[in-house]
Amino acid sequence: MKKLLSNTKKAAVGIALCTTMLTSANAGLLVTDLGIQQPKILAGGNSGDQAPPVPAGDFTGVVSINIRYDADGDGARDSFICTGSVVSQRHVVTAAHCVDETGTGVVVDINNPMNDVRVIFNDGGDWATGSAADSLVTAASVAIHPDYEGFGICGPGDNPGFGSQCLNDDVAIIELPSDVPDGVEIYDFYRGVEPLGDDTILKLADGNTFFTMVGHGTGGNGIDGDSFSPDFFVKRFGFNIPELFECDDETSPVPGGFFSADDCANNYGNAVEVWRADFDGVDENGVLQDFFCDVVGVGCGNFFGQDFSDIFEGSIGGGDSGGPSFVFDVIADKWVLIANNTFGSGDGSFGSAFGGNFYAPYLSWINSFVANVPAPAGAIFALSGLWLLRRKAKAA
């Protein structure tokens, strides 16, 4: 979802950051005339709740992104916000639709003086370096994955998944003109994979793979839905488990609707590209909302509580687009990127659904920009909640 930010001004080192919301798959940041695209993290089941903010010092490599261009053809520059993840000293990965100028897979032309893409390094609600001078960086180049045709759009050789949409290939990479600020985390990718030509087959523990989602998007809860605006300086987190999967839309006759990430390799010999989860919880009438269980009979009872001191059910929203889903590398004692967060349905209340793209099938393309994205050799990845609890307690 894209979010256009305006009207709500926040003074920060002389730069006015506005927040105005547009409905779509991301959200955004505004500086004077800005409008941004970005998704959100929602959690909890009590009115007024929202997912807790990330404490200072954690997830410093999760950044907000400000995209500026004339989106509606009126000659004025609009500004949008999204989320991204640092993967090298010079590169940030995000969602393709965040930097799609036309909605048809055409990357925003940063050579146009009206356009730019800016990365905001932030930590604990402030600039990562204490000022905008080193924390607000304009991109040197931006690229969209070549198979991306536009949000939900199927190309001539693509086969649609659920909802007759193609949500695959929604991956982009931003190159910076200088190294990221000191102290900013640089993330490795989860690779529990087997080689498959130019792609990779992802190996997951189905039904037991906990995603930790982080983003700068709107906040909210399962009762009220999306009720808090996105913020360039506040990132939130939440947890969920992927329950439905979609395969490579170029090489799968029926790419969507699989209950296991292994089904793509077993049925078609190709890679799983899209993950989906639902936002389960008890609504204001005391009724359990478990969308995938009710509709397709998967993930029944597979939901977390609403206690923020424990693992809690989470979803994404406007402004979280392009943001990361992590799993935890036990040996290296660090978070690694497994996927991005790119789409959702409903108003963000219990019973809504959302998802994104796994990074594994796109690593060869990402590596064509990042010469050496280090792979954690011999890593053991925690796919259960116990390690997430341990890590969460450690960060508290």
Short mmCIF file of C-alpha atoms in Angstrom, two decimals:
data_model
loop_
_atom_site.label_atom_id
_atom_site.label_comp_id
_atom_site.label_asym_id
_atom_site.label_seq_id
_atom_site.Cartn_x
_atom_site.Cartn_y
_atom_site.Cartn_z
CA MET A 1 0.00 0.00 0.00
CA LYS A 2 1.16 3.50 -0.73
CA LYS A 3 0.61 6.17 1.82
CA LEU A 4 0.75 9.88 1.09
CA LEU A 5 1.73 11.91 4.12
CA SER A 6 0.68 15.47 4.77
CA ASN A 7 -0.91 17.86 7.21
CA THR A 8 0.59 16.27 10.33
CA LYS A 9 3.90 18.11 10.68
CA LYS A 10 6.88 17.01 12.72
CA ALA A 11 9.82 19.38 13.16
CA ALA A 12 13.19 17.67 12.92
CA VAL A 13 16.43 19.54 12.35
CA GLY A 14 14.67 22.17 10.31
CA ILE A 15 12.92 19.65 8.01
CA ALA A 16 9.15 19.48 8.17
CA LEU A 17 7.95 15.90 7.85
CA CYS A 18 4.29 15.63 6.96
CA THR A 19 2.08 12.58 6.97
CA THR A 20 -0.93 12.14 4.68
CA MET A 21 -2.38 8.75 3.88
CA LEU A 22 -3.25 7.30 0.48
CA THR A 23 -4.82 3.87 0.34
CA SER A 24 -2.59 1.28 -1.34
CA ALA A 25 0.28 -1.05 -0.50
CA ASN A 26 2.71 1.42 1.03
CA ALA A 27 2.92 4.69 2.91
CA GLY A 28 5.07 7.76 2.90
CA LEU A 29 6.94 10.67 4.34
CA LEU A 30 6.44 14.30 3.33
CA VAL A 31 8.97 17.09 3.50
CA THR A 32 7.09 20.33 2.78
CA ASP A 33 5.44 19.09 -0.45
CA LEU A 34 6.11 15.40 0.19
CA GLY A 35 3.92 12.32 -0.07
CA ILE A 36 5.17 8.81 0.78
CA GLN A 37 4.27 5.12 0.42
CA GLN A 38 4.49 2.56 3.24
CA PRO A 39 2.70 -0.30 5.18
CA LYS A 40 1.89 -0.69 8.89
CA ILE A 41 2.25 -3.06 11.81
CA LEU A 42 -0.92 -3.78 13.77
CA ALA A 43 -1.31 -5.82 16.91
CA GLY A 44 -3.42 -6.40 19.96
CA GLY A 45 -7.11 -6.83 20.53
CA ASN A 46 -7.99 -3.85 22.69
CA SER A 47 -9.28 -0.58 21.33
CA GLY A 48 -6.51 2.01 21.44
CA ASP A 49 -3.70 -0.55 21.33
CA GLN A 50 -1.01 -0.56 18.69
CA ALA A 51 2.09 -2.65 18.20
CA PRO A 52 5.00 -1.52 20.38
CA PRO A 53 7.78 0.60 18.85
CA VAL A 54 11.20 -0.92 18.28
CA PRO A 55 13.54 0.11 21.14
CA ALA A 56 16.59 2.25 20.38
CA GLY A 57 19.51 0.13 19.18
CA ASP A 58 17.36 -2.64 17.66
CA PHE A 59 16.71 -3.14 13.92
CA THR A 60 18.83 -0.10 13.03
CA GLY A 61 19.12 -1.44 9.47
CA VAL A 62 15.37 -1.08 8.95
CA VAL A 63 14.90 2.31 7.27
CA SER A 64 12.09 4.51 6.08
CA ILE A 65 12.12 5.55 2.43
CA ASN A 66 10.80 8.81 0.96
CA ILE A 67 9.79 8.62 -2.72
CA ARG A 68 8.98 11.90 -4.50
CA TYR A 69 7.55 12.39 -8.00
CA ASP A 70 4.48 13.77 -9.77
CA ALA A 71 2.08 10.88 -9.15
CA ASP A 72 -1.14 12.44 -10.47
CA GLY A 73 0.12 14.47 -13.43
CA ASP A 74 -0.77 17.88 -12.01
CA GLY A 75 2.78 19.21 -12.26
CA ALA A 76 3.34 19.14 -8.49
CA ARG A 77 5.67 16.76 -6.71
CA ASP A 78 3.98 14.19 -4.46
CA SER A 79 5.76 12.40 -1.64
CA PHE A 80 5.38 8.82 -0.42
CA ILE A 81 6.82 6.59 2.30
CA CYS A 82 7.89 2.94 2.41
CA THR A 83 10.17 0.73 4.49
CA GLY A 84 13.41 -0.98 3.48
CA SER A 85 16.31 -3.10 4.77
CA VAL A 86 20.05 -2.46 4.52
CA VAL A 87 21.89 -5.38 2.85
CA SER A 88 25.31 -3.85 2.15
CA GLN A 89 27.25 -0.69 2.89
CA ARG A 90 25.59 0.85 -0.17
CA HIS A 91 22.33 -1.04 -0.79
CA VAL A 92 18.77 -1.14 0.55
CA VAL A 93 16.10 -3.62 -0.58
CA THR A 94 12.43 -2.70 -0.63
CA ALA A 95 9.24 -3.37 -2.64
CA ALA A 96 9.11 -2.64 -6.36
CA HIS A 97 5.72 -0.96 -6.12
CA CYS A 98 7.23 1.64 -3.77
CA VAL A 99 9.43 2.99 -6.57
CA ASP A 100 7.07 2.26 -9.49
CA GLU A 101 6.28 5.64 -11.06
CA THR A 102 3.49 4.49 -13.39
CA GLY A 103 1.99 1.46 -11.63
CA THR A 104 3.14 -0.70 -14.54
CA GLY A 105 6.66 -1.55 -13.44
CA VAL A 106 8.45 1.62 -14.59
CA VAL A 107 11.02 2.69 -12.01
CA VAL A 108 10.86 6.30 -10.86
CA ASP A 109 13.18 8.42 -13.00
CA ILE A 110 15.57 9.98 -10.49
CA ASN A 111 17.28 11.89 -13.33
CA ASN A 112 14.15 14.04 -13.51
CA PRO A 113 14.86 17.07 -11.26
CA MET A 114 11.38 16.72 -9.74
CA ASN A 115 12.00 13.14 -8.64
CA ASP A 116 14.11 11.53 -5.96
CA VAL A 117 14.25 8.56 -3.60
CA ARG A 118 15.61 9.22 -0.13
CA VAL A 119 16.57 6.82 2.64
CA ILE A 120 16.04 7.91 6.25
CA PHE A 121 18.31 6.16 8.76
CA ASN A 122 16.63 6.35 12.14
CA ASP A 123 16.92 4.85 15.60
CA GLY A 124 14.80 5.24 18.71
CA GLY A 125 12.53 7.86 17.16
CA ASP A 126 15.33 10.15 15.91
CA TRP A 127 17.94 10.45 13.16
CA ALA A 128 20.41 7.57 13.44
CA THR A 129 23.35 9.99 13.58
CA GLY A 130 21.56 12.70 15.53
CA SER A 131 21.01 14.94 12.51
CA ALA A 132 19.70 14.87 8.95
CA ALA A 133 23.15 15.64 7.56
CA ASP A 134 24.27 11.99 7.54
CA SER A 135 20.93 10.24 8.11
CA LEU A 136 18.94 11.51 5.12
CA VAL A 137 20.58 10.09 1.97
CA THR A 138 19.39 10.53 -1.63
CA ALA A 139 19.66 7.41 -3.80
CA ALA A 140 22.26 7.21 -6.57
CA SER A 141 20.27 4.58 -8.49
CA VAL A 142 17.10 2.51 -8.17
CA ALA A 143 16.17 -0.77 -9.90
CA ILE A 144 13.00 -2.87 -10.06
CA HIS A 145 13.10 -6.63 -10.65
CA PRO A 146 12.65 -7.19 -14.42
CA ASP A 147 9.74 -9.63 -13.95
CA TYR A 148 7.67 -7.07 -12.03
CA GLU A 149 4.83 -5.71 -14.22
CA GLY A 150 3.07 -3.52 -11.67
CA PHE A 151 1.28 -4.20 -8.39
CA GLY A 152 -0.98 -7.24 -8.86
CA ILE A 153 -0.54 -7.13 -12.64
CA CYS A 154 0.11 -10.32 -14.60
CA GLY A 155 2.39 -10.09 -17.62
CA PRO A 156 1.76 -11.93 -20.92
CA GLY A 157 3.42 -15.13 -19.69
CA ASP A 158 2.23 -15.00 -16.08
CA ASN A 159 -0.42 -17.16 -14.41
CA PRO A 160 -2.43 -15.42 -11.68
CA GLY A 161 -2.60 -16.60 -8.09
CA PHE A 162 -5.36 -15.95 -5.55
CA GLY A 163 -7.70 -13.14 -6.50
CA SER A 164 -6.58 -13.34 -10.14
CA GLN A 165 -3.55 -11.23 -9.23
CA CYS A 166 0.19 -11.66 -9.69
CA LEU A 167 1.83 -10.44 -6.50
CA ASN A 168 5.22 -11.97 -7.33
CA ASP A 169 8.51 -10.20 -8.12
CA ASP A 170 7.69 -7.14 -5.98
CA VAL A 171 11.35 -6.49 -5.17
CA ALA A 172 13.54 -3.43 -5.73
CA ILE A 173 17.05 -2.34 -4.76
CA ILE A 174 18.32 1.14 -3.97
CA GLU A 175 21.99 2.07 -4.30
CA LEU A 176 23.38 4.83 -2.09
CA PRO A 177 26.17 7.24 -3.07
CA SER A 178 28.05 6.66 0.19
CA ASP A 179 28.34 4.08 2.96
CA VAL A 180 25.55 3.77 5.51
CA PRO A 181 26.16 5.55 8.84
CA ASP A 182 28.25 3.84 11.50
CA GLY A 183 26.24 1.56 13.77
CA VAL A 184 23.60 0.70 11.17
CA GLU A 185 22.99 -3.05 10.92
CA ILE A 186 23.61 -4.78 7.59
CA TYR A 187 21.44 -7.87 7.14
CA ASP A 188 22.23 -11.23 5.58
CA PHE A 189 19.57 -13.29 3.79
CA TYR A 190 18.01 -16.51 5.00
CA ARG A 191 19.18 -19.14 2.53
CA GLY A 192 17.85 -22.50 3.77
CA VAL A 193 17.63 -23.35 0.09
CA GLU A 194 18.67 -25.71 -2.68
CA PRO A 195 20.08 -24.42 -6.01
CA LEU A 196 17.64 -24.26 -8.93
CA GLY A 197 19.33 -22.68 -11.93
CA ASP A 198 19.22 -18.94 -11.41
CA ASP A 199 16.67 -19.30 -8.62
CA THR A 200 16.55 -21.09 -5.29
CA ILE A 201 14.10 -23.38 -3.54
CA LEU A 202 13.26 -22.16 -0.06
CA LYS A 203 13.08 -24.69 2.77
CA LEU A 204 10.71 -23.82 5.61
CA ALA A 205 9.31 -25.62 8.61
CA ASP A 206 5.71 -25.29 7.46
CA GLY A 207 3.30 -24.14 10.14
CA ASN A 208 6.17 -23.40 12.50
CA THR A 209 8.11 -20.60 10.81
CA PHE A 210 7.74 -17.48 12.91
CA PHE A 211 8.17 -14.22 11.04
CA THR A 212 9.20 -11.09 12.90
CA MET A 213 7.89 -8.16 10.85
CA VAL A 214 9.23 -4.61 11.19
CA GLY A 215 7.98 -1.46 9.49
CA HIS A 216 7.39 2.28 9.57
CA GLY A 217 3.77 2.05 8.48
CA THR A 218 0.49 2.80 10.14
CA GLY A 219 -0.31 1.37 13.55
CA GLY A 220 -3.49 -0.08 14.89
CA ASN A 221 -5.12 -3.15 16.41
CA GLY A 222 -7.50 -5.96 15.60
CA ILE A 223 -10.53 -4.09 16.90
CA ASP A 224 -10.06 -0.65 15.36
CA GLY A 225 -7.98 -1.67 12.34
CA ASP A 226 -5.69 0.99 10.84
CA SER A 227 -6.00 3.88 13.24
CA PHE A 228 -2.52 5.42 13.63
CA SER A 229 -0.55 7.25 10.94
CA PRO A 230 2.81 6.02 9.63
CA ASP A 231 5.96 7.69 10.90
CA PHE A 232 9.41 8.06 9.35
CA PHE A 233 11.05 7.82 12.76
CA VAL A 234 8.93 5.16 14.52
CA LYS A 235 9.24 1.52 13.45
CA ARG A 236 7.05 -1.17 14.98
CA PHE A 237 7.23 -4.95 15.12
CA GLY A 238 4.89 -7.94 15.29
CA PHE A 239 4.82 -11.70 14.71
CA ASN A 240 2.97 -14.11 12.46
CA ILE A 241 3.24 -17.46 10.64
CA PRO A 242 2.88 -17.88 6.85
CA GLU A 243 0.10 -20.33 6.03
CA LEU A 244 -0.46 -20.07 2.26
CA PHE A 245 2.11 -19.97 -0.53
CA GLU A 246 2.34 -19.12 -4.23
CA CYS A 247 4.91 -20.37 -6.73
CA ASP A 248 6.78 -18.71 -9.58
CA ASP A 249 4.01 -17.20 -11.72
CA GLU A 250 6.03 -17.54 -14.95
CA THR A 251 6.50 -21.33 -14.73
CA SER A 252 3.54 -22.59 -12.67
CA PRO A 253 0.21 -23.47 -14.35
CA VAL A 254 -1.57 -22.85 -11.03
CA PRO A 255 0.81 -20.86 -8.83
CA GLY A 256 -1.42 -20.09 -5.85
CA GLY A 257 -3.16 -21.80 -2.97
CA PHE A 258 -0.55 -24.18 -1.57
CA PHE A 259 -0.41 -25.10 2.11
CA SER A 260 3.32 -25.91 2.07
CA ALA A 261 6.33 -23.99 0.78
CA ASP A 262 7.63 -27.34 -0.51
CA ASP A 263 4.69 -27.75 -2.91
CA CYS A 264 6.27 -25.47 -5.52
CA ALA A 265 9.39 -27.63 -5.75
CA ASN A 266 7.44 -30.89 -5.51
CA ASN A 267 4.80 -29.98 -8.12
CA TYR A 268 6.68 -27.74 -10.54
CA GLY A 269 10.36 -27.92 -9.64
CA ASN A 270 10.42 -24.16 -9.09
CA ALA A 271 10.62 -21.68 -6.23
CA VAL A 272 8.02 -20.43 -3.77
CA GLU A 273 7.81 -16.66 -4.25
CA VAL A 274 4.79 -15.35 -2.32
CA TRP A 275 3.76 -15.91 1.30
CA ARG A 276 0.43 -15.13 2.93
CA ALA A 277 -0.68 -14.90 6.55
CA ASP A 278 -3.85 -13.82 8.33
CA PHE A 279 -4.49 -11.62 11.36
CA ASP A 280 -6.27 -13.85 13.87
CA GLY A 281 -7.91 -12.76 17.09
CA VAL A 282 -11.08 -12.36 19.11
CA ASP A 283 -13.18 -9.43 17.91
CA GLU A 284 -15.23 -6.98 19.97
CA ASN A 285 -18.15 -9.46 20.00
CA GLY A 286 -16.03 -12.26 21.45
CA VAL A 287 -15.86 -14.15 18.14
CA LEU A 288 -12.58 -15.65 16.94
CA GLN A 289 -11.68 -14.35 13.49
CA ASP A 290 -9.40 -16.85 11.71
CA PHE A 291 -9.74 -16.14 8.00
CA PHE A 292 -7.64 -18.90 6.43
CA CYS A 293 -9.07 -21.52 8.78
CA ASP A 294 -12.63 -20.48 7.92
CA VAL A 295 -12.06 -20.25 4.15
CA VAL A 296 -9.57 -22.99 3.28
CA GLY A 297 -9.13 -24.93 6.53
CA VAL A 298 -5.46 -24.10 7.11
CA GLY A 299 -3.80 -22.61 10.19
CA CYS A 300 -6.70 -23.36 12.49
CA GLY A 301 -5.78 -22.41 16.05
CA ASN A 302 -2.46 -21.09 14.77
CA PHE A 303 -2.56 -17.68 16.42
CA PHE A 304 -0.79 -15.86 19.19
CA GLY A 305 -2.07 -13.90 22.15
CA GLN A 306 -2.35 -10.17 22.61
CA ASP A 307 0.10 -9.76 25.49
CA PHE A 308 2.92 -7.50 24.28
CA SER A 309 5.31 -9.04 26.85
CA ASP A 310 5.08 -12.31 24.90
CA ILE A 311 4.89 -13.25 21.22
CA PHE A 312 1.80 -11.47 19.89
CA GLU A 313 -0.22 -11.69 16.69
CA GLY A 314 0.70 -9.00 14.18
CA SER A 315 -0.26 -7.76 10.73
CA ILE A 316 1.01 -5.09 8.31
CA GLY A 317 -0.55 -1.96 6.94
CA GLY A 318 0.00 1.16 4.85
CA GLY A 319 3.65 2.23 4.97
CA ASP A 320 5.12 -1.16 5.85
CA SER A 321 5.55 -2.00 2.16
CA GLY A 322 9.06 -3.15 1.38
CA GLY A 323 9.79 -3.71 5.05
CA PRO A 324 11.41 -6.91 6.30
CA SER A 325 10.24 -10.20 7.73
CA PHE A 326 13.05 -11.79 9.75
CA VAL A 327 13.94 -15.19 11.18
CA PHE A 328 16.65 -15.64 13.80
CA ASP A 329 20.06 -17.21 13.11
CA VAL A 330 20.90 -19.08 16.31
CA ILE A 331 24.60 -19.64 15.62
CA ALA A 332 25.39 -16.10 14.47
CA ASP A 333 23.02 -14.66 17.10
CA LYS A 334 21.38 -12.25 14.67
CA TRP A 335 18.29 -11.61 12.60
CA VAL A 336 18.38 -12.49 8.90
CA LEU A 337 16.04 -11.43 6.08
CA ILE A 338 13.67 -14.08 4.78
CA ALA A 339 11.04 -11.96 3.00
CA ASN A 340 9.56 -8.54 2.45
CA ASN A 341 6.06 -7.31 3.31
CA THR A 342 4.10 -5.93 0.36
CA PHE A 343 0.32 -6.38 0.33
CA GLY A 344 -2.79 -6.75 2.44
CA SER A 345 -6.57 -6.80 2.34
CA GLY A 346 -9.28 -5.40 4.55
CA ASP A 347 -9.02 -2.55 7.03
CA GLY A 348 -6.41 -4.20 9.23
CA SER A 349 -8.85 -5.63 11.77
CA PHE A 350 -8.97 -9.27 12.86
CA GLY A 351 -9.84 -11.52 9.92
CA SER A 352 -7.78 -9.58 7.38
CA ALA A 353 -4.93 -11.11 5.39
CA PHE A 354 -1.57 -9.92 4.10
CA GLY A 355 1.78 -11.12 2.78
CA GLY A 356 4.85 -10.46 0.69
CA ASN A 357 7.66 -11.97 -1.36
CA PHE A 358 10.40 -14.34 -0.24
CA TYR A 359 13.88 -13.07 -1.07
CA ALA A 360 15.42 -16.46 -1.94
CA PRO A 361 14.23 -16.58 -5.59
CA TYR A 362 15.63 -13.10 -6.22
CA LEU A 363 19.09 -13.43 -4.66
CA SER A 364 20.92 -13.86 -7.96
CA TRP A 365 19.35 -10.63 -9.20
CA ILE A 366 20.14 -8.82 -5.94
CA ASN A 367 23.71 -10.12 -6.10
CA SER A 368 24.12 -8.57 -9.54
CA PHE A 369 24.00 -5.22 -7.74
CA VAL A 370 25.62 -6.23 -4.48
CA ALA A 371 28.93 -7.87 -5.37
CA ASN A 372 29.22 -9.87 -2.16
CA VAL A 373 26.14 -10.30 -0.03
CA PRO A 374 27.60 -12.59 2.66
CA ALA A 375 25.90 -15.92 3.23
CA PRO A 376 25.89 -17.29 6.79
CA ALA A 377 27.77 -20.57 6.37
CA GLY A 378 26.46 -23.51 8.35
CA ALA A 379 23.86 -21.40 10.09
CA ILE A 380 21.05 -22.93 12.11
CA PHE A 381 17.85 -20.92 11.94
CA ALA A 382 15.33 -20.69 14.72
CA LEU A 383 11.88 -21.33 13.33
CA SER A 384 10.07 -21.59 16.63
CA GLY A 385 8.85 -19.00 19.08
CA LEU A 386 11.28 -19.97 21.84
CA TRP A 387 14.19 -18.20 20.22
CA LEU A 388 12.07 -15.18 19.44
CA LEU A 389 11.12 -14.99 23.10
CA ARG A 390 14.75 -15.23 24.06
CA ARG A 391 15.73 -12.50 21.66
CA LYS A 392 12.87 -10.28 22.70
CA ALA A 393 13.75 -10.58 26.37
CA LYS A 394 17.36 -9.80 25.55
CA ALA A 395 16.34 -6.59 23.79
CA ALA A 396 13.96 -5.43 26.50
#
